[in-house]
Tab-separated table of C-alpha atoms and ligand atoms in Angstrom:
chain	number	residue	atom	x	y	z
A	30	UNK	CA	-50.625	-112.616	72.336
A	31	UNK	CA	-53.100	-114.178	74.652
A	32	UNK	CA	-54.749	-116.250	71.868
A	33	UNK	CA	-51.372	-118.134	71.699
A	34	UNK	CA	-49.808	-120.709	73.517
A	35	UNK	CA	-46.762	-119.017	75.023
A	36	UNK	CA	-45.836	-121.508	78.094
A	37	UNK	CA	-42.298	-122.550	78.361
A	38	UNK	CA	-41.617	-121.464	75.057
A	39	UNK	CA	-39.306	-119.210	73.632
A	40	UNK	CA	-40.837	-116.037	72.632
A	41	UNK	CA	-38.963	-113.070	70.989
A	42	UNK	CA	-40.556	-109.636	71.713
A	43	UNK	CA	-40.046	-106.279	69.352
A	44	UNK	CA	-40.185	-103.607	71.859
A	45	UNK	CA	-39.270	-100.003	71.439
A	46	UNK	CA	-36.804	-99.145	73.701
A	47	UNK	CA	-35.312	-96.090	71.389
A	48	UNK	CA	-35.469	-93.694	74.688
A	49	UNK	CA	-33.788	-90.175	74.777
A	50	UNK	CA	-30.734	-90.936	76.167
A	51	UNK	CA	-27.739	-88.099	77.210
A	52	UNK	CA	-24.204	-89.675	77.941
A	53	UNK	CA	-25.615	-93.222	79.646
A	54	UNK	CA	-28.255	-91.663	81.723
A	55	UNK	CA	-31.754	-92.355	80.351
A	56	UNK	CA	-33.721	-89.406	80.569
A	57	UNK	CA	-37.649	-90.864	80.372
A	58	UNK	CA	-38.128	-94.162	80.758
A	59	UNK	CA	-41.589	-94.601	79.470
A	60	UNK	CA	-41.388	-96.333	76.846
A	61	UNK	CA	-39.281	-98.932	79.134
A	62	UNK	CA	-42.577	-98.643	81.574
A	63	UNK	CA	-45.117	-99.346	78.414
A	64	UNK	CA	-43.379	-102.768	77.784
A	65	UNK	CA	-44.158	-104.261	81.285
A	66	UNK	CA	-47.321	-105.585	80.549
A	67	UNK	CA	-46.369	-107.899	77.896
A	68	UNK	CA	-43.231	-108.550	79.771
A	69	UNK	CA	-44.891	-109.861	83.256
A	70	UNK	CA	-47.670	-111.672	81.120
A	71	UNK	CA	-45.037	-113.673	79.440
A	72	UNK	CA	-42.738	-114.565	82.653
A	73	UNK	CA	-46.363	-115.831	84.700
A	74	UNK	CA	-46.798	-117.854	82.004
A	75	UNK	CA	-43.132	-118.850	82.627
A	76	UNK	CA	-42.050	-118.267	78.785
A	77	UNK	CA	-38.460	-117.614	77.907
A	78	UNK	CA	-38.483	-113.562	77.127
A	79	UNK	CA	-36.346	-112.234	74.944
A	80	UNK	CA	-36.146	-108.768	73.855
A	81	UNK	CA	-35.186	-106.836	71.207
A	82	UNK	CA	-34.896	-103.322	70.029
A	83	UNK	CA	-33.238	-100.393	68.371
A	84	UNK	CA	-31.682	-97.532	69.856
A	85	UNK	CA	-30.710	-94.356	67.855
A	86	UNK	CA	-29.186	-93.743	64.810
A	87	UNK	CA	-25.893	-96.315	64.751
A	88	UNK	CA	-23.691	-96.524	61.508
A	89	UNK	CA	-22.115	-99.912	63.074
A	90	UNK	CA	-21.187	-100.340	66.873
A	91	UNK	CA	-21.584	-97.314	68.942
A	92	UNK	CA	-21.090	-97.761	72.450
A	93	UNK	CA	-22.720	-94.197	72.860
A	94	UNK	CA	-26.398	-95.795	71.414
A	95	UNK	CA	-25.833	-99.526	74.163
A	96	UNK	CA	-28.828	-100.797	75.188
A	97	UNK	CA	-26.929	-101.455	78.375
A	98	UNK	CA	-28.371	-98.780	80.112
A	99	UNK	CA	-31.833	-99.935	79.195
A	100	UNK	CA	-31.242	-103.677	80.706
A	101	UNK	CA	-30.162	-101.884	84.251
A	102	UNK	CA	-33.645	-99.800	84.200
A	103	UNK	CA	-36.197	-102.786	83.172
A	104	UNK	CA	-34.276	-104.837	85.735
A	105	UNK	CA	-35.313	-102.105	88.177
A	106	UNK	CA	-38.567	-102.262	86.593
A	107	UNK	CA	-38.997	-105.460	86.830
A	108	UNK	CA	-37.905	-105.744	90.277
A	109	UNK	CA	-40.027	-103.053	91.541
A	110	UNK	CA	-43.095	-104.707	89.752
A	111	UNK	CA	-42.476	-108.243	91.535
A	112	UNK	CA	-42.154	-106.845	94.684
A	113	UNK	CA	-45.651	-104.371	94.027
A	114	UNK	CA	-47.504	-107.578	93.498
A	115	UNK	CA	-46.218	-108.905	96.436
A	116	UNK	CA	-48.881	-108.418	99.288
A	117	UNK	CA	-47.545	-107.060	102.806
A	118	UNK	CA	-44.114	-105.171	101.914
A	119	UNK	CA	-43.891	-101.724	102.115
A	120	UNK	CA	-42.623	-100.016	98.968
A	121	UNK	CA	-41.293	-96.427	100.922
A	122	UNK	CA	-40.998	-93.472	97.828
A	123	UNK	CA	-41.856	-95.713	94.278
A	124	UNK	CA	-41.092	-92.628	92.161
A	125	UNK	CA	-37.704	-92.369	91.813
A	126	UNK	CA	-36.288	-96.069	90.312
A	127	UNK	CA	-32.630	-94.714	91.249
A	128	UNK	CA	-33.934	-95.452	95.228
A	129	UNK	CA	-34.840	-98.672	94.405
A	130	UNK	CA	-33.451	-102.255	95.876
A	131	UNK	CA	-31.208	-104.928	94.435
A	132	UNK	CA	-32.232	-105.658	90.658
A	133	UNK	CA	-31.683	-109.219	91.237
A	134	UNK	CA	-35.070	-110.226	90.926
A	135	UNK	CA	-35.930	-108.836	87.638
A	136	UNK	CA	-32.502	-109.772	86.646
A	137	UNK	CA	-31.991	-109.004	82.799
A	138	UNK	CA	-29.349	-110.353	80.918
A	139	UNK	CA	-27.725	-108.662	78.342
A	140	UNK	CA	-25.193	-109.942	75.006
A	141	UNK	CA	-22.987	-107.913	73.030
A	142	UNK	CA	-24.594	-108.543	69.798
A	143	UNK	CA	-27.789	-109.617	68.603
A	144	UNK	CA	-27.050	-112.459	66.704
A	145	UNK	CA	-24.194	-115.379	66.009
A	146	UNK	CA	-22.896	-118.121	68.131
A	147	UNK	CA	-23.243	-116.481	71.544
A	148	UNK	CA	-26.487	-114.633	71.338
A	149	UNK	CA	-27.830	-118.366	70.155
A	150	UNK	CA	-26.442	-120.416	73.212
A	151	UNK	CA	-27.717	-117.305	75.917
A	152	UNK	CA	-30.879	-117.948	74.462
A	153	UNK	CA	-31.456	-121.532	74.382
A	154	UNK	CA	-30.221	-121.569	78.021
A	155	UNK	CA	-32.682	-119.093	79.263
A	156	UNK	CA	-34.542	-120.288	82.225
A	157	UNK	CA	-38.367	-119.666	82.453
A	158	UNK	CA	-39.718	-116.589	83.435
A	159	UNK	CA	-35.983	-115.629	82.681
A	160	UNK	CA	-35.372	-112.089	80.634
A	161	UNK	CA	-32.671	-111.254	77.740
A	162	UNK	CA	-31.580	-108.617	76.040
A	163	UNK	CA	-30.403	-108.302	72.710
A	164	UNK	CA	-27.627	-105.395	72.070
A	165	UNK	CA	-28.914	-102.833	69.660
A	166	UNK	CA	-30.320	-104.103	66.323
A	167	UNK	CA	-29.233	-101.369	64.223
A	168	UNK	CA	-25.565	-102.009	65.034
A	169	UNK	CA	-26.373	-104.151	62.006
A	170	UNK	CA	-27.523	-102.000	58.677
A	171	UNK	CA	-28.767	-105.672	57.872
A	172	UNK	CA	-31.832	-104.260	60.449
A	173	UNK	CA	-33.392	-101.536	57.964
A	174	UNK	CA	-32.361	-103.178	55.195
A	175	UNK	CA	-34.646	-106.222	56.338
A	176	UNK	CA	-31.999	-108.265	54.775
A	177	UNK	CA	-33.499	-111.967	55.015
A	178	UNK	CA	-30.470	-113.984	56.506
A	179	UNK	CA	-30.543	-111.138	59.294
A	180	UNK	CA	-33.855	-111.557	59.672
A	181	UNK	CA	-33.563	-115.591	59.613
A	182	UNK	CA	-30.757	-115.296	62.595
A	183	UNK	CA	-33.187	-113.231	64.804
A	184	UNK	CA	-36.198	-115.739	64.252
A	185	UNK	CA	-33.743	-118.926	65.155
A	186	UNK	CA	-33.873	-117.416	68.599
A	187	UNK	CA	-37.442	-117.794	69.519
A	188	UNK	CA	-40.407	-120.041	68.753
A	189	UNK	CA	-42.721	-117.187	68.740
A	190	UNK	CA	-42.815	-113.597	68.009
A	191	UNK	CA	-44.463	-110.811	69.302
A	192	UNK	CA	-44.111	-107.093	68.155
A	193	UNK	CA	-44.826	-104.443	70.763
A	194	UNK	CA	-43.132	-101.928	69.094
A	195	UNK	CA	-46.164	-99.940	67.753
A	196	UNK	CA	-43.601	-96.917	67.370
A	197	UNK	CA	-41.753	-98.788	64.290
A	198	UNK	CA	-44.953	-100.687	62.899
A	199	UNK	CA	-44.674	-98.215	59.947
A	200	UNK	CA	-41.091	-99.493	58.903
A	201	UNK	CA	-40.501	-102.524	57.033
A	202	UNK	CA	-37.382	-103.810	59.244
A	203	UNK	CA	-35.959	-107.624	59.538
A	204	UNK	CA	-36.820	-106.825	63.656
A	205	UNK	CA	-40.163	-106.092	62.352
A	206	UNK	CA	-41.300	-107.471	59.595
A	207	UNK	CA	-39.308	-109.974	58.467
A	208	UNK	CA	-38.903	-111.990	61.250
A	209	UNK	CA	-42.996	-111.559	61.406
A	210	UNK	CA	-43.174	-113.945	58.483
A	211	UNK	CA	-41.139	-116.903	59.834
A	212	UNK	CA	-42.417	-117.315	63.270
A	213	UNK	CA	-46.072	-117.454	64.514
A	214	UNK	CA	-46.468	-113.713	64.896
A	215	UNK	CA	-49.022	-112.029	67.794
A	216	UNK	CA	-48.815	-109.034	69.000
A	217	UNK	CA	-48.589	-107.308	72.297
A	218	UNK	CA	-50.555	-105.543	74.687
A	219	UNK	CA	-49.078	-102.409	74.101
A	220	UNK	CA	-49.315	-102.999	70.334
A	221	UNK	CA	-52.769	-104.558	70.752
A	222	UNK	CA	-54.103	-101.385	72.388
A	223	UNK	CA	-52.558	-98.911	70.366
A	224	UNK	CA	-54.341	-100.620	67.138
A	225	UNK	CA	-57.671	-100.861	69.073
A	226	UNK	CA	-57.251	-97.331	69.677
A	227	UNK	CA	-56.522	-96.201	66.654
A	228	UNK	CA	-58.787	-98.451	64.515
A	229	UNK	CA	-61.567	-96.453	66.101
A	230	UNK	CA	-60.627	-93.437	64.387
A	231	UNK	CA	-60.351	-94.784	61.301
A	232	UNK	CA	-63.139	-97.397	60.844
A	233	UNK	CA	-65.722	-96.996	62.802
A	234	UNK	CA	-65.650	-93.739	65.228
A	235	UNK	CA	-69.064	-92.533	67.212
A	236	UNK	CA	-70.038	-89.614	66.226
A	237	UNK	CA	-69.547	-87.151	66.390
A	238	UNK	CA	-66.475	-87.019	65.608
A	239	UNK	CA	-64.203	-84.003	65.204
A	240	UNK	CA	-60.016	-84.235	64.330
A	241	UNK	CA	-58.232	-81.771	65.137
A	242	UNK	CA	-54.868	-81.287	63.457
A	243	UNK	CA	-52.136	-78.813	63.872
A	244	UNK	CA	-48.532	-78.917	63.934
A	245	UNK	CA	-45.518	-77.657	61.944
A	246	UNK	CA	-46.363	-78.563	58.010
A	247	UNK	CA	-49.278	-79.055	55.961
A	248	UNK	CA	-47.268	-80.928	53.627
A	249	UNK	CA	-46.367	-84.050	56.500
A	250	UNK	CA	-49.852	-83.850	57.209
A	251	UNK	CA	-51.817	-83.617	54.102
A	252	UNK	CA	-52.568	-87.561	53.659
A	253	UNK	CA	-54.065	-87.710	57.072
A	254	UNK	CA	-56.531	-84.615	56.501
A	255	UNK	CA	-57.624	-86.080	52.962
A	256	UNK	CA	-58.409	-89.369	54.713
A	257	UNK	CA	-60.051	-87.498	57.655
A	258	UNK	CA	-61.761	-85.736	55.581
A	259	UNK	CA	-64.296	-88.789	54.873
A	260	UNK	CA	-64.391	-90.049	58.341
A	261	UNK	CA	-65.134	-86.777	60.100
A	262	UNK	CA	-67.852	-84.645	61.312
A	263	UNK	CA	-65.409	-82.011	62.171
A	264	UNK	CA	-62.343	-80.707	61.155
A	265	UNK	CA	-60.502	-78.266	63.312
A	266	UNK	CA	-57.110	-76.685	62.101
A	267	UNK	CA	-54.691	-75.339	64.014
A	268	UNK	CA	-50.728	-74.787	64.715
A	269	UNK	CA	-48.487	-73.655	61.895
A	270	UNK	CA	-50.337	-75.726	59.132
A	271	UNK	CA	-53.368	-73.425	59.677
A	272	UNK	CA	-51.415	-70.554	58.087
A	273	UNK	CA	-51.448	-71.906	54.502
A	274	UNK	CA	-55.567	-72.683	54.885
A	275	UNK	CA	-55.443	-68.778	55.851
A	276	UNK	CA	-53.448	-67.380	53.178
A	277	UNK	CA	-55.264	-70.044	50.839
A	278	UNK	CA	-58.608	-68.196	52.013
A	279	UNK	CA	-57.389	-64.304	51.264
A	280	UNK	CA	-55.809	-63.347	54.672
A	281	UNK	CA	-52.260	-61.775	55.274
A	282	UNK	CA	-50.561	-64.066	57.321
A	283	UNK	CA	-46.952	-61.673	57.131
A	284	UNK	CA	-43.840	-63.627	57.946
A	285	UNK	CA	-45.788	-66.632	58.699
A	286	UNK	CA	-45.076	-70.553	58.859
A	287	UNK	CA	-46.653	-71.026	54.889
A	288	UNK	CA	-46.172	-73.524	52.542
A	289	UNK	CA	-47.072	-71.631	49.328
A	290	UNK	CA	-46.963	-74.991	46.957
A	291	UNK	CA	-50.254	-76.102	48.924
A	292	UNK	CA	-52.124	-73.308	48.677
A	293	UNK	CA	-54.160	-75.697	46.085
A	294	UNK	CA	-54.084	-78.525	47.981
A	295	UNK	CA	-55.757	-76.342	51.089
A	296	UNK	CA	-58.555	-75.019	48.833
A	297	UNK	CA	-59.187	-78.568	47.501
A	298	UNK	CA	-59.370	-79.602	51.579
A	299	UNK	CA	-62.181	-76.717	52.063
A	300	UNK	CA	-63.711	-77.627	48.904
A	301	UNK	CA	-64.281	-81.613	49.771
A	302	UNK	CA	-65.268	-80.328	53.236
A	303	UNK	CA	-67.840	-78.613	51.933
A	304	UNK	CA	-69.147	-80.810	49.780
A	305	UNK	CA	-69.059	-83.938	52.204
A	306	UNK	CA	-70.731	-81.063	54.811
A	307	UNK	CA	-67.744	-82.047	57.194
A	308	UNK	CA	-67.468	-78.319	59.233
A	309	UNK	CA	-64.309	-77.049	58.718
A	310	UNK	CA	-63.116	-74.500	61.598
A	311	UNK	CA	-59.755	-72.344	61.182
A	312	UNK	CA	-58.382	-70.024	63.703
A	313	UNK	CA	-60.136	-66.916	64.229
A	314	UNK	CA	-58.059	-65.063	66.445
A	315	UNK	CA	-53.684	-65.701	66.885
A	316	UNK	CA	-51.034	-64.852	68.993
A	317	UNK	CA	-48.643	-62.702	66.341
A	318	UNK	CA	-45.312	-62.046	67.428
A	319	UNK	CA	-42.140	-59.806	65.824
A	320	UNK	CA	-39.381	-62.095	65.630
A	321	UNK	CA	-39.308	-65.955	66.153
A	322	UNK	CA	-38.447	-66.029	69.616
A	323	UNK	CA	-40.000	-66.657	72.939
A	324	UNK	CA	-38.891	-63.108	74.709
A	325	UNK	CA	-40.313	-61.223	71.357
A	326	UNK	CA	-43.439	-58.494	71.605
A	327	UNK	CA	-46.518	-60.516	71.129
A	328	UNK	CA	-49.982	-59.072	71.089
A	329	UNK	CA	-53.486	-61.229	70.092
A	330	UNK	CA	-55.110	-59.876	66.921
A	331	UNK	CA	-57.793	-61.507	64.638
A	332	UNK	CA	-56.668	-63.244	61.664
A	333	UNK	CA	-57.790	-60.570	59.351
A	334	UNK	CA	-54.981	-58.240	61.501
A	335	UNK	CA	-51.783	-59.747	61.742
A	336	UNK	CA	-49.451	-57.004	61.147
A	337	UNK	CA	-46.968	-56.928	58.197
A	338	UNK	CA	-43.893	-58.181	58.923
A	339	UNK	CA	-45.066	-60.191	62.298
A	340	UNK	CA	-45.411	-64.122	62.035
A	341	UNK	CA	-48.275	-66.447	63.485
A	342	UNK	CA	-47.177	-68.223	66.761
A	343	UNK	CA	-50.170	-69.895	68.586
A	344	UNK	CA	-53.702	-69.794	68.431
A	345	UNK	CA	-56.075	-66.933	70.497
A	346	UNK	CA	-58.472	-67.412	73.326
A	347	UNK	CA	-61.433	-67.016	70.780
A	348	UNK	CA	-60.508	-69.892	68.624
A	349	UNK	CA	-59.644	-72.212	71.635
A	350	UNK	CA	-63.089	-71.153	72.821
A	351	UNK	CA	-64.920	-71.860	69.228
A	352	UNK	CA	-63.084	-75.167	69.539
A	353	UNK	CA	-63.910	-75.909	72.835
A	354	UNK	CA	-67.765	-75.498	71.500
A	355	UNK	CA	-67.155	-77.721	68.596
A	356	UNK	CA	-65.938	-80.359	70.564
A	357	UNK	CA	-68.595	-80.341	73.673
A	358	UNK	CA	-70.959	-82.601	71.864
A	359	UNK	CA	-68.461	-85.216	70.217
A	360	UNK	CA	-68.131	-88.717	71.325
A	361	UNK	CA	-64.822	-88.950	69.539
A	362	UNK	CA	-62.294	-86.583	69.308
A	363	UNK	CA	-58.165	-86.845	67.817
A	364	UNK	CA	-56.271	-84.689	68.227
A	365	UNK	CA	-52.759	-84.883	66.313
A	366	UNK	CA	-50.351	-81.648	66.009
A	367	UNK	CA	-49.750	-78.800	68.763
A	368	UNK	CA	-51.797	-75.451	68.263
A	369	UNK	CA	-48.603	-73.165	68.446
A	370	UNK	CA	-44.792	-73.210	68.988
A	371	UNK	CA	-45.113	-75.179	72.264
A	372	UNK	CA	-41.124	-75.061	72.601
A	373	UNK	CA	-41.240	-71.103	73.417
A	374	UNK	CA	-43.544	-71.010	76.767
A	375	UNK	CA	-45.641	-67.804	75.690
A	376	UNK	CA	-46.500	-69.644	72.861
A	377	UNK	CA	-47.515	-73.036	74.123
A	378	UNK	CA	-51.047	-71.887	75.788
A	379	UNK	CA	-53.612	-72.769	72.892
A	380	UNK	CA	-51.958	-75.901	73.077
A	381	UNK	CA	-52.406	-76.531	76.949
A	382	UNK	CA	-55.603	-74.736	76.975
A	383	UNK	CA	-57.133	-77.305	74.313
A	384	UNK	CA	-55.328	-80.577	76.183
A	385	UNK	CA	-57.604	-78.943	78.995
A	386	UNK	CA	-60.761	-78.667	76.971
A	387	UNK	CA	-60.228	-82.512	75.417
A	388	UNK	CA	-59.223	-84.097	78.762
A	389	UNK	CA	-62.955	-82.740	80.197
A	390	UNK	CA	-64.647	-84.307	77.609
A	391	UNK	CA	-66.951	-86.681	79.394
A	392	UNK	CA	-68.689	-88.912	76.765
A	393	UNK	CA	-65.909	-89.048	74.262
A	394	UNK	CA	-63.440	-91.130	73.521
A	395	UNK	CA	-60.229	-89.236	72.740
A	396	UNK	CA	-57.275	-89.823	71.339
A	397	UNK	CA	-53.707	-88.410	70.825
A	398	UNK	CA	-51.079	-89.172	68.143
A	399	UNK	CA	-48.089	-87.288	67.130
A	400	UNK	CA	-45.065	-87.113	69.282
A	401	UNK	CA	-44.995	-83.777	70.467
A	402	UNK	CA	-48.600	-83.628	71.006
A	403	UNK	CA	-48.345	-86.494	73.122
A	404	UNK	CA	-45.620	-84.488	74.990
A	405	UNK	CA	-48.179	-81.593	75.371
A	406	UNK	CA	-50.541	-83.478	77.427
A	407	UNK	CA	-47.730	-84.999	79.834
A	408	UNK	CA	-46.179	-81.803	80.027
A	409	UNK	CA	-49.417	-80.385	81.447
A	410	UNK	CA	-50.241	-83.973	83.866
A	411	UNK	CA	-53.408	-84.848	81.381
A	412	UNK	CA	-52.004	-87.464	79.551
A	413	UNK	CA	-54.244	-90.023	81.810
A	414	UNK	CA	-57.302	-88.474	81.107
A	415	UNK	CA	-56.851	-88.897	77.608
A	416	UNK	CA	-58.441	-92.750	76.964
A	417	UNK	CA	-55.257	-93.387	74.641
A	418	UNK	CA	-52.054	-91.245	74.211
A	419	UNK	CA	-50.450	-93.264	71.247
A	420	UNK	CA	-46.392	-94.224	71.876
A	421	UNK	CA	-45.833	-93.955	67.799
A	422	UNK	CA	-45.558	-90.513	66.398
A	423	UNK	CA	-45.247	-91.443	62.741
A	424	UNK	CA	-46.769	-94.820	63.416
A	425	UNK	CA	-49.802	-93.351	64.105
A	426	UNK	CA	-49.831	-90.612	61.860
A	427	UNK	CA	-49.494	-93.412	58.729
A	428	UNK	CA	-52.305	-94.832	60.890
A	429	UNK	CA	-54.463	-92.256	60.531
A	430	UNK	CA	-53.697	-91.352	56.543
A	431	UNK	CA	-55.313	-95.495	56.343
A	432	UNK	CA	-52.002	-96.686	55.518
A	433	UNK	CA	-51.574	-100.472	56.223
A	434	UNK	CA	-48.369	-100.722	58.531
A	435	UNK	CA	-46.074	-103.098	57.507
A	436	UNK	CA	-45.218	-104.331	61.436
A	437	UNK	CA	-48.575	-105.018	61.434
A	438	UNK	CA	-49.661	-106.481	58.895
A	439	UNK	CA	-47.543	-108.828	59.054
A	440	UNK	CA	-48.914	-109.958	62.370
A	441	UNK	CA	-52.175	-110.727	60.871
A	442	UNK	CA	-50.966	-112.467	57.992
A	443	UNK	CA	-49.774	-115.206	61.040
B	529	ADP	P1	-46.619	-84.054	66.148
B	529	ADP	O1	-45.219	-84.514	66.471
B	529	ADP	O2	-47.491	-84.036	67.365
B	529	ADP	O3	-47.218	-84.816	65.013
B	529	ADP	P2	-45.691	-81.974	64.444
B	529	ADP	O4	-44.346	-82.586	64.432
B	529	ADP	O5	-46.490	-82.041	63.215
B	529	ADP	O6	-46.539	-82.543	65.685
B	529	ADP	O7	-45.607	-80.438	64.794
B	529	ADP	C1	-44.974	-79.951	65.941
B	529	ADP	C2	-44.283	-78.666	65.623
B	529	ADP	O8	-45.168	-77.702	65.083
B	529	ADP	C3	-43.690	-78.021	66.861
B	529	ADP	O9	-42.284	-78.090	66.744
B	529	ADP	C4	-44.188	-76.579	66.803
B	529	ADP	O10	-43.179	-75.643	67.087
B	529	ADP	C5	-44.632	-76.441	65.365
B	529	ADP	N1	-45.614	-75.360	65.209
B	529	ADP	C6	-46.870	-75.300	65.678
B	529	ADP	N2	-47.458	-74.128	65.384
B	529	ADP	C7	-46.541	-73.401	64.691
B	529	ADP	C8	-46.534	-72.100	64.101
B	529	ADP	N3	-47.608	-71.306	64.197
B	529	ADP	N4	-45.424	-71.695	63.466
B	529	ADP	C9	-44.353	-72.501	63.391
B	529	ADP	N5	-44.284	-73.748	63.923
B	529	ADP	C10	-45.369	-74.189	64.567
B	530	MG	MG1	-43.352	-84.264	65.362
């Protein structure tokens, strides 16, 4: 985006505002929060901004899934952020955006649709520096279809595109790919850093460099670990996934998280580590409960004990503490999928424990992807000392398999 002349033009921005919303009220607002860098770049260099993004699920209109509620916030947002960089004024309590003064200055207009007649005339008229939001673009099924004529009506509104929606870089969508190949196409800083981030994993990391992947499935996962596999140092598996390895390698893992129809697939994994003399490190000690549920009877045994009839929930002190060793001497480290059930609290402490262990690394640079290990580390208040928390679950898990994204590749096609 910098490369480009943006000055007093036009510039339609992708951003992901798809935030968990519960009857209107917006319940995190980060993703709102990522998109103000791009945003204040682009009004100092006094281009038209105007924004667009999906919300939800929508078959049609759905007043439920407005973006209206999103326009108040960044107005707040933007508001607050004029007046920081304002020298002399005292900003009182800056947590809490509700507290906040008038929204005029980071005032954000809004239109009912997000393209036609009206949509066209708000944004020609769009003073510099001014902001506008388009409503929802999957009201139209046009959106995911990446229907061409949709796509044709979004580009008519700008004279330059930038994506900084990392989040939906892995979906072929008019918002985000189609309109990419009839405008110049850049994209933004969040966007920008999330592929510098991530491109580091996967082309040339410092070694050495350990992944560490856990999570539900083996079988969402298994592209990433086979292109790991050749990039790697170190492979450390954890979370449900590391159940199948286990069984795959002789032990009882009872009522267990297993997917039996990759039992193969596991022994191939140990096989090419071995071969490629990647070291490959599975739990050696689990929390086991009785029944699937946070106020069950859970005891720590070693992986060659879990009881008959008891299921794997999180990983044991000893394994965290194995990791921990594995990891001291890395100078990159990624970490995608949680180490146990984090949704049940007993189970979530290999999880926090190893956010602990990653977020002291000094020399490394380290990474998260995956959406609920990314809500690990800001559940526990480390997600700063992480140098990059990635805002695209499935973005950057295709990321990491080596997949070429479609949202961005069609930015460097511009
Ligand atoms: P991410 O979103 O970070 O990529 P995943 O979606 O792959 O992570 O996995 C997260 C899920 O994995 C969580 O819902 C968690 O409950 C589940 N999980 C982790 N360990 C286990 C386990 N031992 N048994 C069952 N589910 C597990
Ligand atoms: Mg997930």
């Amino acid at each position: 985006m910098r490369d480009i002349e943006v000055r007093g033009k036009r510039v339609l921005v992708r951003v992901d505002y798809n935030v968990p919303l519960d009857a209107g009220k917006i319940l995190d607002d980060s993703r709102i929060r990522a998109t103000l860098p791009t945003i204040s770049y682009l009004r100092e260099q006094r281009a038209k901004v105007i924004l667009m993004s999906h919300l939800g699920r929508p078959k049609g209109w759905d007043e439920a899934l407005s973006l209206r509620p999103v326009a108040e916030r960044l107005a707040k947002l933007l508001a607050h952020e004029q007046s920081r960089r304002r020298p002399g004024v005292d900003h009182g309590d800056t947590s809490s955006p509700e507290s906040w003064a008038s929204p005029r200055e980071g005032a954000v207009q809004m239109t009912d649709c997000c393209v036609g007649v009206d949509v066209q005339r708000a944004a020609h008229s769009l003073r510099e520096g001014g902001v506008l939001l388009l409503e929802n673009l999957r009201f139209h099924a046009e959106e995911e279809a990446n229907d061409p004529e949709y796509a044709k009506a979004l580009a008519s509104l700008g004279e330059v595109y930038v994506n900084d929606a990392f989040g939906t870089a892995h979906r072929a969508h008019a918002s985000t790919e189609g309109v990419a190949r009839l405008l110049p196409a850049v994209a933004g800083l969040l966007m920008e850093k999330e592929i510098e981030f991530l491109s580091l994993a996967v082309e040339n990391p410092e070694r050495p460099y350990a992944a560490i992947i856990g999570g539900a499935k083996i079988s969402t996962k298994m592209a990433a670990l086979e292109n790991l596999l050749s990039k790697v140092d170190k492979l450390l598996i954890g979370g449900g996934m590391a159940n199948t390895f286990l069984k795959a390698e002789g032990f009882n893992v009872g009522e267990s998280l297993v997917e039996d129809d990759y039992l193969e697939q596991a022994k191939s994994v140990m096989r090419q580590a071995d071969e490629k003399g990647v070291r490959l490190l599975l739990p050696a000690d689990v929390i086991v409960a009785e029944r699937f549920a946070a106020d069950s009877p859970a005891r720590r045994v070693s992986v060659k004990d879990v009881p008959e009839g008891w299921r794997i929930m999180d990983v044991g002190e000893t394994t965290i503490d194995v990791f921990a060793r594995a990891l001291q001497d890395c100078r990159m480290v990624v970490w995608n999928g949680p180490m146990g059930v984090i949704e049940m609290a007993p189970f979530a402490h290999g999880s926090h424990r190893l956010a602990g262990v990653i977020a002291n690394l000094r020399e490394a640079t380290t990474i998260i992807g995956g959406g609920e290990t990314a809500a690990v580390v800001e559940q526990v208040g480390l997600a700063s000392r992480f140098s990059h928390v990635s805002t695209g679950g499935g973005a950057s898990l295709e990321f990491l398999e080596g997949k070429e994204l479609p949202g961005v590749t069609a930015l460097m096609d511009a």
